Coordinates of C-alpha atoms in Angstrom, one line a residue:
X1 CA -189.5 -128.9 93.3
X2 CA -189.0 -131.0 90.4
X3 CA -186.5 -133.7 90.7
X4 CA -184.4 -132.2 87.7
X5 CA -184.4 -128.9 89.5
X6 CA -183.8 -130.6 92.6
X7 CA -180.6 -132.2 91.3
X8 CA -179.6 -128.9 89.6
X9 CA -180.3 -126.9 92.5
X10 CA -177.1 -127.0 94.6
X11 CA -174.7 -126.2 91.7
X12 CA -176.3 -123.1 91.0
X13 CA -174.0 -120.9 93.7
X14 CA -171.4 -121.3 91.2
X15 CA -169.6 -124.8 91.8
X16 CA -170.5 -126.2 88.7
X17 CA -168.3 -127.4 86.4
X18 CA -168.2 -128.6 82.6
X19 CA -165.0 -130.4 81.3
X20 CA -165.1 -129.8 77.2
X21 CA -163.0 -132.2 74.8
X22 CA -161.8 -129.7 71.8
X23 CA -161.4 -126.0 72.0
X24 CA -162.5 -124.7 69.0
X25 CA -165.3 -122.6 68.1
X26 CA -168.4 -125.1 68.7
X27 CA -166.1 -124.8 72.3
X28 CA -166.7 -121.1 72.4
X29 CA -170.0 -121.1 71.7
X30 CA -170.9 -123.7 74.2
X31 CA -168.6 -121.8 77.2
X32 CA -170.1 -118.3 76.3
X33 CA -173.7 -120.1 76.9
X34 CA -172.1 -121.8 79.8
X35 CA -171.2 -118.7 81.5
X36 CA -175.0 -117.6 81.9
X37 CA -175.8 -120.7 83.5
X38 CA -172.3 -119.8 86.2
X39 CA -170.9 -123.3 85.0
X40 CA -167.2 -123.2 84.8
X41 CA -165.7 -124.5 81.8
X42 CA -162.6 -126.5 81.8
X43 CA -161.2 -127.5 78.0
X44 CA -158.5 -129.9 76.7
X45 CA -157.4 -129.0 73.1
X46 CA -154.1 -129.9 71.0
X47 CA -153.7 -126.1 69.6
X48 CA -152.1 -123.7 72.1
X49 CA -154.1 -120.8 70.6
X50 CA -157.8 -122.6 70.3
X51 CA -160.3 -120.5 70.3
X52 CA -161.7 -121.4 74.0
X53 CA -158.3 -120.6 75.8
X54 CA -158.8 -116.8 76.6
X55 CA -162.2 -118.0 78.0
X56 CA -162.2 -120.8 79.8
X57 CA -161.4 -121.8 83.5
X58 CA -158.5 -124.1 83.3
X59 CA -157.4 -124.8 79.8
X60 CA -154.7 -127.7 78.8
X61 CA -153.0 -127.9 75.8
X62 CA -152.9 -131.9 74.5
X63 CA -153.8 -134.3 72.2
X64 CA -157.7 -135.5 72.1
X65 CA -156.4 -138.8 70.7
X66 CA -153.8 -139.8 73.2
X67 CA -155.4 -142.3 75.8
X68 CA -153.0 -140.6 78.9
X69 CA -154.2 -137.4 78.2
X70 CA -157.5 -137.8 77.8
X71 CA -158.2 -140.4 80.8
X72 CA -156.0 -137.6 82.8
X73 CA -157.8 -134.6 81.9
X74 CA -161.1 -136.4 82.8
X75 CA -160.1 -137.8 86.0
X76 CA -161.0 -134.6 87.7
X77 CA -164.4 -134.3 86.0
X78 CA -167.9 -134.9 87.4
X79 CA -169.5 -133.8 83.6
X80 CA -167.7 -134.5 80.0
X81 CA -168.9 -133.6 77.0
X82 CA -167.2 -133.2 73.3
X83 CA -167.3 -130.5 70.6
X84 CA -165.5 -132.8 68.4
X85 CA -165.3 -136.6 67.4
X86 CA -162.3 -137.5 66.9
X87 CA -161.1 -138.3 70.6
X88 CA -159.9 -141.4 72.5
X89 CA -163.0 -143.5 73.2
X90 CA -161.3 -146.0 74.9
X91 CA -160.4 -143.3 77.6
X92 CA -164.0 -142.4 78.0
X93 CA -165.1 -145.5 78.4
X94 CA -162.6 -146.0 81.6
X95 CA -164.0 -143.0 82.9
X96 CA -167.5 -143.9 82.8
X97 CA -166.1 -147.1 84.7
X98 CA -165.3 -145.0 87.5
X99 CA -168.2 -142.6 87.5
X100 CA -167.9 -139.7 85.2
X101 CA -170.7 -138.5 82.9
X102 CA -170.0 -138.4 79.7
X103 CA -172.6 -136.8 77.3
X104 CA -172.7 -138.3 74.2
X105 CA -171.6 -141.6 75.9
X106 CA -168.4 -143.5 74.5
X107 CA -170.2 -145.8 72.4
X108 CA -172.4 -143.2 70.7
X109 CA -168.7 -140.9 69.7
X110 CA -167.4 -144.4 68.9
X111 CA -170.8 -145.1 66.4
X112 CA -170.1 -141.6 64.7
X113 CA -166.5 -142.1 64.6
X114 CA -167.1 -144.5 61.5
X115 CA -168.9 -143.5 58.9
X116 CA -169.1 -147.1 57.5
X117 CA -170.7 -147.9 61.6
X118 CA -172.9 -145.1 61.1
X119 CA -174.4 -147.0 57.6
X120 CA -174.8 -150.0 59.7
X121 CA -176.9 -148.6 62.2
X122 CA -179.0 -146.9 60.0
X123 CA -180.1 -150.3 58.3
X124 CA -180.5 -151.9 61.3
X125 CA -182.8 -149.6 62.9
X126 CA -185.0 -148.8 59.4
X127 CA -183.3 -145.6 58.9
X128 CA -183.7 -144.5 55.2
X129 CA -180.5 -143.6 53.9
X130 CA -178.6 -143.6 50.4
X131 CA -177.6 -147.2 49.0
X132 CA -173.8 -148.0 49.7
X133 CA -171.2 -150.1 50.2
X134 CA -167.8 -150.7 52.3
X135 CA -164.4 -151.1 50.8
X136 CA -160.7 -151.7 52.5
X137 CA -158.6 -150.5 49.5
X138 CA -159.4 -148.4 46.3
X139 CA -158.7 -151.7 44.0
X140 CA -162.2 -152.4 45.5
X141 CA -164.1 -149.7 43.6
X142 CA -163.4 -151.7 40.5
X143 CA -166.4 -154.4 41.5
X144 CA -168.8 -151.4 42.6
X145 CA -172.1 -151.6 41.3
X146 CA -173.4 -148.1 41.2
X147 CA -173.0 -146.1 37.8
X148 CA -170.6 -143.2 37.9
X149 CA -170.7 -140.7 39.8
X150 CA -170.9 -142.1 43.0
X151 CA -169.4 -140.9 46.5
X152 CA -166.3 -142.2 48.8
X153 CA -165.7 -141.4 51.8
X154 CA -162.8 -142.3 54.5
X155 CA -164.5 -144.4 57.0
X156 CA -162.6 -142.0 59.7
X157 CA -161.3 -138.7 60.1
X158 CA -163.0 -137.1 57.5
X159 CA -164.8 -133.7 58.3
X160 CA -165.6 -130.2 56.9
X161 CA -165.8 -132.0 53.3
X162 CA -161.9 -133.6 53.7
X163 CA -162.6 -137.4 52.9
X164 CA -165.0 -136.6 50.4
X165 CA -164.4 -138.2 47.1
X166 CA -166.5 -138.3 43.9
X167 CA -165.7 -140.9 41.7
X168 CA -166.6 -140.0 38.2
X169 CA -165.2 -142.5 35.8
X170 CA -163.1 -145.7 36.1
X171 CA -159.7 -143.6 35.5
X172 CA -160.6 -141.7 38.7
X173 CA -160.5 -144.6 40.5
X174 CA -156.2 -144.2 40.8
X175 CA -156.7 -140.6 42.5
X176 CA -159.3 -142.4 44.9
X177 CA -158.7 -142.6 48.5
X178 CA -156.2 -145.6 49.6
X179 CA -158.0 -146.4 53.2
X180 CA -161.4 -148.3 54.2
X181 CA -164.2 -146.1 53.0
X182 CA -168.0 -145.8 52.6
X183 CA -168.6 -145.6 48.9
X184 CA -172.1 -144.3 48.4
X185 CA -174.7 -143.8 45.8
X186 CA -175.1 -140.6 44.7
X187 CA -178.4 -139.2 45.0
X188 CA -180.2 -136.7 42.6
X189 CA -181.2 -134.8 45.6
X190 CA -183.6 -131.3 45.6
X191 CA -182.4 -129.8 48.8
X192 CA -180.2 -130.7 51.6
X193 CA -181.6 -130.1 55.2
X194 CA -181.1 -130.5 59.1
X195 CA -183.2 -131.0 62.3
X196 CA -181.4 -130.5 65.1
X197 CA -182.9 -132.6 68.6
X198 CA -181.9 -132.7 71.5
X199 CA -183.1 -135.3 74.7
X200 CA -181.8 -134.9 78.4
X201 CA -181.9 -137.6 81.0
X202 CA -185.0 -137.7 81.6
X203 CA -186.1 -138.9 78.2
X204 CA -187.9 -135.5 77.2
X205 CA -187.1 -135.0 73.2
X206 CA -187.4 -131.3 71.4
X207 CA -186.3 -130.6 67.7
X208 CA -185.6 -127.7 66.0
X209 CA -187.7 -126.5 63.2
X210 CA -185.9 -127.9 60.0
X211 CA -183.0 -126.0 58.0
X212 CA -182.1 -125.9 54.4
X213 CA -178.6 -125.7 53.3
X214 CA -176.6 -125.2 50.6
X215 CA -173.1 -125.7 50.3
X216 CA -169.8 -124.1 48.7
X217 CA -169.3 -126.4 46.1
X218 CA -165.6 -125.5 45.9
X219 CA -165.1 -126.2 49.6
X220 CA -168.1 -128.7 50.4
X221 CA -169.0 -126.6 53.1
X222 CA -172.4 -125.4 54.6
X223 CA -172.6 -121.9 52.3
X224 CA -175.7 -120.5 54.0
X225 CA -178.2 -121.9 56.5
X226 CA -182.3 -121.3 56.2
X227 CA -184.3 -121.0 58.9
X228 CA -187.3 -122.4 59.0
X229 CA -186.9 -124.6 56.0
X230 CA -189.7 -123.9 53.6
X231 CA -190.2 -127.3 52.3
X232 CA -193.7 -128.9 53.4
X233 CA -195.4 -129.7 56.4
X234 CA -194.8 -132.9 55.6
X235 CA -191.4 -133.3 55.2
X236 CA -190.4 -131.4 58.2
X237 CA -193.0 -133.6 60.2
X238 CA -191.1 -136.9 58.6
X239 CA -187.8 -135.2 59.3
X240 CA -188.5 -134.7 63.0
X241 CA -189.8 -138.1 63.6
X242 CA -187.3 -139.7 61.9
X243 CA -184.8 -137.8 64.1
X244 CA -186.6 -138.1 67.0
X245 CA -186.2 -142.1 66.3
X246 CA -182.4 -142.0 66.0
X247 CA -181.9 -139.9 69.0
X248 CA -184.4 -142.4 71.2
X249 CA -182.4 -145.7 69.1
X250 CA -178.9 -144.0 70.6
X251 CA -180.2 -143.3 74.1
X252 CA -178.7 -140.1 73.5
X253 CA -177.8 -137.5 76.0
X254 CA -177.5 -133.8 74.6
X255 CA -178.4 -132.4 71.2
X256 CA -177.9 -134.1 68.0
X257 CA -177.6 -132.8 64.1
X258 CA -179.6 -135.2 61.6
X259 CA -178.7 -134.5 58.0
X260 CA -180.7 -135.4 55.2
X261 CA -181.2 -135.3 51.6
X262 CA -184.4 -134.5 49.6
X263 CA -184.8 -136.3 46.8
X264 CA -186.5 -135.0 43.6
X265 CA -190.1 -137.0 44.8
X266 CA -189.9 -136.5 48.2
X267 CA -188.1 -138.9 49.9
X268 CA -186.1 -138.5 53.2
X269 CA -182.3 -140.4 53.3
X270 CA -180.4 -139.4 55.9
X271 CA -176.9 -138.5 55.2
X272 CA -174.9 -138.2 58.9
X273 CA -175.2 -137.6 62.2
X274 CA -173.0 -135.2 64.9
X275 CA -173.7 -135.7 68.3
X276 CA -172.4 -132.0 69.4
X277 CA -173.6 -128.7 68.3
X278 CA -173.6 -128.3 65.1
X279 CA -173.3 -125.7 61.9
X280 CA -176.5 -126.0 60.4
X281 CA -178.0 -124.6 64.1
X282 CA -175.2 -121.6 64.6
X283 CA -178.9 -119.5 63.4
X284 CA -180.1 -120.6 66.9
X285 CA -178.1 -118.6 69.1
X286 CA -180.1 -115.3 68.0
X287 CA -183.3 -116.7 65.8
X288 CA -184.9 -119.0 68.0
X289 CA -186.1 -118.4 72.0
X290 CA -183.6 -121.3 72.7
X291 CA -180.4 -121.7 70.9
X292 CA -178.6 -125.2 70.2
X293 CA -175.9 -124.7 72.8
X294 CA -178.4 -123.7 75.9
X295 CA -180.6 -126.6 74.5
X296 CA -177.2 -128.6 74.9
X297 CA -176.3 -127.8 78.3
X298 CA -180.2 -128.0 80.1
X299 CA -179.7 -131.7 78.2
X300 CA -176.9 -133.2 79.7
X301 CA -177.6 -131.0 83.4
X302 CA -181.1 -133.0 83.0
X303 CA -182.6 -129.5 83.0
X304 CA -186.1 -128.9 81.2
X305 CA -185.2 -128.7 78.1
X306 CA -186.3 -124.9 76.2
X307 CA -188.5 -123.6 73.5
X308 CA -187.2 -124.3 70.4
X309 CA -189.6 -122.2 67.9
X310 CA -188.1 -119.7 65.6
X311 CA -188.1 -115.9 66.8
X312 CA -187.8 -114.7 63.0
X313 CA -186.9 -115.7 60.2
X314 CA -183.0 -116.5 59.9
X315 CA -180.0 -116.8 57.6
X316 CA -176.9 -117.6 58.1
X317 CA -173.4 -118.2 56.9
X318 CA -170.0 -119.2 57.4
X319 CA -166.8 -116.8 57.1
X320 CA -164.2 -118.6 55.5
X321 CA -160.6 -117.6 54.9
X322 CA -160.4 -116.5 51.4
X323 CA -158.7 -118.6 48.6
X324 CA -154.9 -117.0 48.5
X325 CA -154.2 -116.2 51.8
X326 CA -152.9 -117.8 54.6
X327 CA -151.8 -116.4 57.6
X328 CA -152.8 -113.7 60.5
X329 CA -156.3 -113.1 59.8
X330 CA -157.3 -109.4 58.7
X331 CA -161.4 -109.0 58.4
X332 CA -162.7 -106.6 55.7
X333 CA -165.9 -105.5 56.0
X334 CA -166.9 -106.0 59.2
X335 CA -167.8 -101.9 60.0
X336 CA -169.9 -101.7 57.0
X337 CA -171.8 -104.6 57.4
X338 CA -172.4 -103.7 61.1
X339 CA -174.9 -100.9 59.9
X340 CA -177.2 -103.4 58.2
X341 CA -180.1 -103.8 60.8
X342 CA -180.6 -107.2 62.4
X343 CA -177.2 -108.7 61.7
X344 CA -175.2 -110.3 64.4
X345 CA -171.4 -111.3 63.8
X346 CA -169.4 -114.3 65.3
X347 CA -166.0 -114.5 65.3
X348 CA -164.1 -117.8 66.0
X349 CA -160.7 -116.2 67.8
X350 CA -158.9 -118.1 65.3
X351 CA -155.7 -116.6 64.9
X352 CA -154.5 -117.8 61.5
X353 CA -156.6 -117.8 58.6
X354 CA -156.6 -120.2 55.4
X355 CA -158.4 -120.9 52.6
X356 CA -161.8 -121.8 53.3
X357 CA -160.9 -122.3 56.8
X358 CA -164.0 -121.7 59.2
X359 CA -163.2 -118.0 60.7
X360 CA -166.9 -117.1 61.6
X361 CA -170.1 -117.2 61.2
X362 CA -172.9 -114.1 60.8
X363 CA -177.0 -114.5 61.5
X364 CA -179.4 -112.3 59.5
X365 CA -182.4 -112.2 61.1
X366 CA -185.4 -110.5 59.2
X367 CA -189.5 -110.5 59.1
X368 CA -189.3 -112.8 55.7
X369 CA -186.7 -115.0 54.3
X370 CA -186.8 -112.8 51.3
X371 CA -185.5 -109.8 52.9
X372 CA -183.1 -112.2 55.3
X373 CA -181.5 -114.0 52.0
X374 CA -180.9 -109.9 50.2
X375 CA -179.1 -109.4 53.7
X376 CA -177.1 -111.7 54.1
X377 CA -175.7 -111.7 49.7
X378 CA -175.0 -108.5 51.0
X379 CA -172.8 -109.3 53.9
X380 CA -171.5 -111.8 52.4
X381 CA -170.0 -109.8 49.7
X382 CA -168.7 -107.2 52.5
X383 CA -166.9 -109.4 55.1
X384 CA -163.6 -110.7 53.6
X385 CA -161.2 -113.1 56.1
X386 CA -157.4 -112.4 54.7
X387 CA -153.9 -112.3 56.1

């Protein structure tokens, strides 16, 4: 029997268990894959209704960034992983001290933690990325070189485009963001794109096929996900192998989102990482044989990891609460678009909607991404998150 198996072997009559940092819906997802592989799921998140509490084995309520809590939810744990970032590092790395396994490690969440610490490691490992600099204070952005517009971004905390700031004039400059940032370049970019890959202990590496993306430009959010891309051969090679390189450079664990722009001639920068699941693969779960969150768990279980190749071709995109309304969330739209063939609906279990706050997420899957793109305008325009 293979050694991975081996290893794997007595936890399959049901004694397995997974200890998740964050609750929310990357939580969900990963606990309803979880349940087909009889691993019980155990989840610390600060929100008393998060979206994994209904279904997980023992959920506690508590902060991710308090050091007590963390170290004392992962006392009991054999496996740790994260759906989110922002948690106490310095807790994690006490518990790898004294034997848990952590997957990412601390010092990868640490890495990612800073966006200014990501830049770094992309230049020292040959990474092509966008041209940047790092500030303390906003008086900084005075002495920038780059011509207007260019991008800042809070070195920490930042996510679901909050901490995103373009700068498009000197008088902007007061309004900008008062906290050490990453101000970057901004790039005349064609398309942005993804390649989720994933490595398990054993040093075997799969990728994705390559996403597009485009985003809400009100929101800075992933609007709609592509899958495959459509770009060349060529780029989705380069993508892959530069991906592959980061993930080998980490010593990564698990599955890991690369995002990249494409610039007008071609050329690949990468943007971020996120060592979790991740939006731009949510497509996975029904249009490819393996989806990002089984890929995730055969990773960090050292498990051969799964076929990645695309069953059809996919679309997806996000529900987000509507601008306006705030409150217990009311879906429109959801009979009617339930009729539309090859159409699969995700809902978070969020109880309280927002504007533009992430309530769900639906997968089109069709024979062309023609017909998958005329499918999904159309669900889009059905399904309406309100209170």
């Amino acid at each position: 029997m293979p050694a991975v198996l081996r290893n794997f072997a007595p936890h399959m009559q049901g004694d397995l268990t997974l200890s998740i940092l964050g609750g929310g819906q990357l939580g969900r997802m990963l606990l309803q894959e979880a349940i087909n592989f009889n691993i019980s799921c155990r989840v610390l998140d600060p929100d008393a209704h998060a979206p994994c509490k209904e279904l997980s084995s023992e959920f506690v309520c508590g902060s991710l960034s308090d050091f007590d809590t963390v170290y004392q939810f992962g006392k009991s744990a054999s496996t740790l992983t994260i759906e989110i970032e922002k948690v106490n590092t310095d807790a994690l790395e006490k518990l790898e001290q004294e034997g848990v396994k952590i997957y990412p490690p601390a010092r990868v969440i640490r890495l990612i933690q800073d966006k200014g610490t990501q830049k770094q490691f992309f230049k020292e490992n040959d990474i092509p990325t966008a041209p940047y600099v790092l500030i303390n204070k906003k008086e900084e952005l005075s002495s920038v070189a780059f011509p207007y517009p260019y991008i800042q971004k809070l070195r920490k905390d930042g996510y679901d485009g909050r901490g995103v700031l373009k700068i498009c004039s000197a008088a902007a400059i007061a309004e900008a963001f008062e906290a050490p940032s990453l101000v970057e370049q901004c790039i005349d970019f064609k398309q942005e794109i993804a390649v989720m890959v994933a490595r398990n202990a054993a040093g075997e590496i799969k990728t994705f096929p390559m996403v597009d993306m485009d985003f809400n430009p009100e929101a800075n959010l992933v609007e709609y996900v592509f899958s495959p891309s459509n770009l060349s051969s060529t780029i989705q090679e380069e993508a892959e192998a530069i991906s592959i390189h980061i993930a080998k450079n980490l010593q990564l664990v698990g599955v890991l989102a690369v995002e990249f722009f494409v610039t007008k001639d071609d050329k690949l920068l990468v943007n971020e990482l996120a060592p979790r699941p991740h939006n731009s693969a949510h497509q996975s779960i029904e249009g490819n044989y393996t989806s990002q969150f089984e890929q995730h768990l055969r990773a960090i279980f050292n498990l051969p990891l799964g076929d990645t190749q695309c069953i059809q071709h996919a679309v997806m995109i996000n529900l987000l609460g509507e601008s306006g309304f705030e409150g217990i969330a009311k879906y429109e739209g959801l009979e009617e678009a339930l009729k539309l063939s090859g159409v699969y609906i995700h809902l978070y279990g969020k109880k309280f909607t927002k504007p533009f706050r992430k309530m769900g997420h639906v997968t089109i899957l069709a024979e062309n991404r023609a017909l998958a793109t005329e499918k999904a305008k159309k669900v889009q325009a059905l399904i309406k998150v309100k209170a």
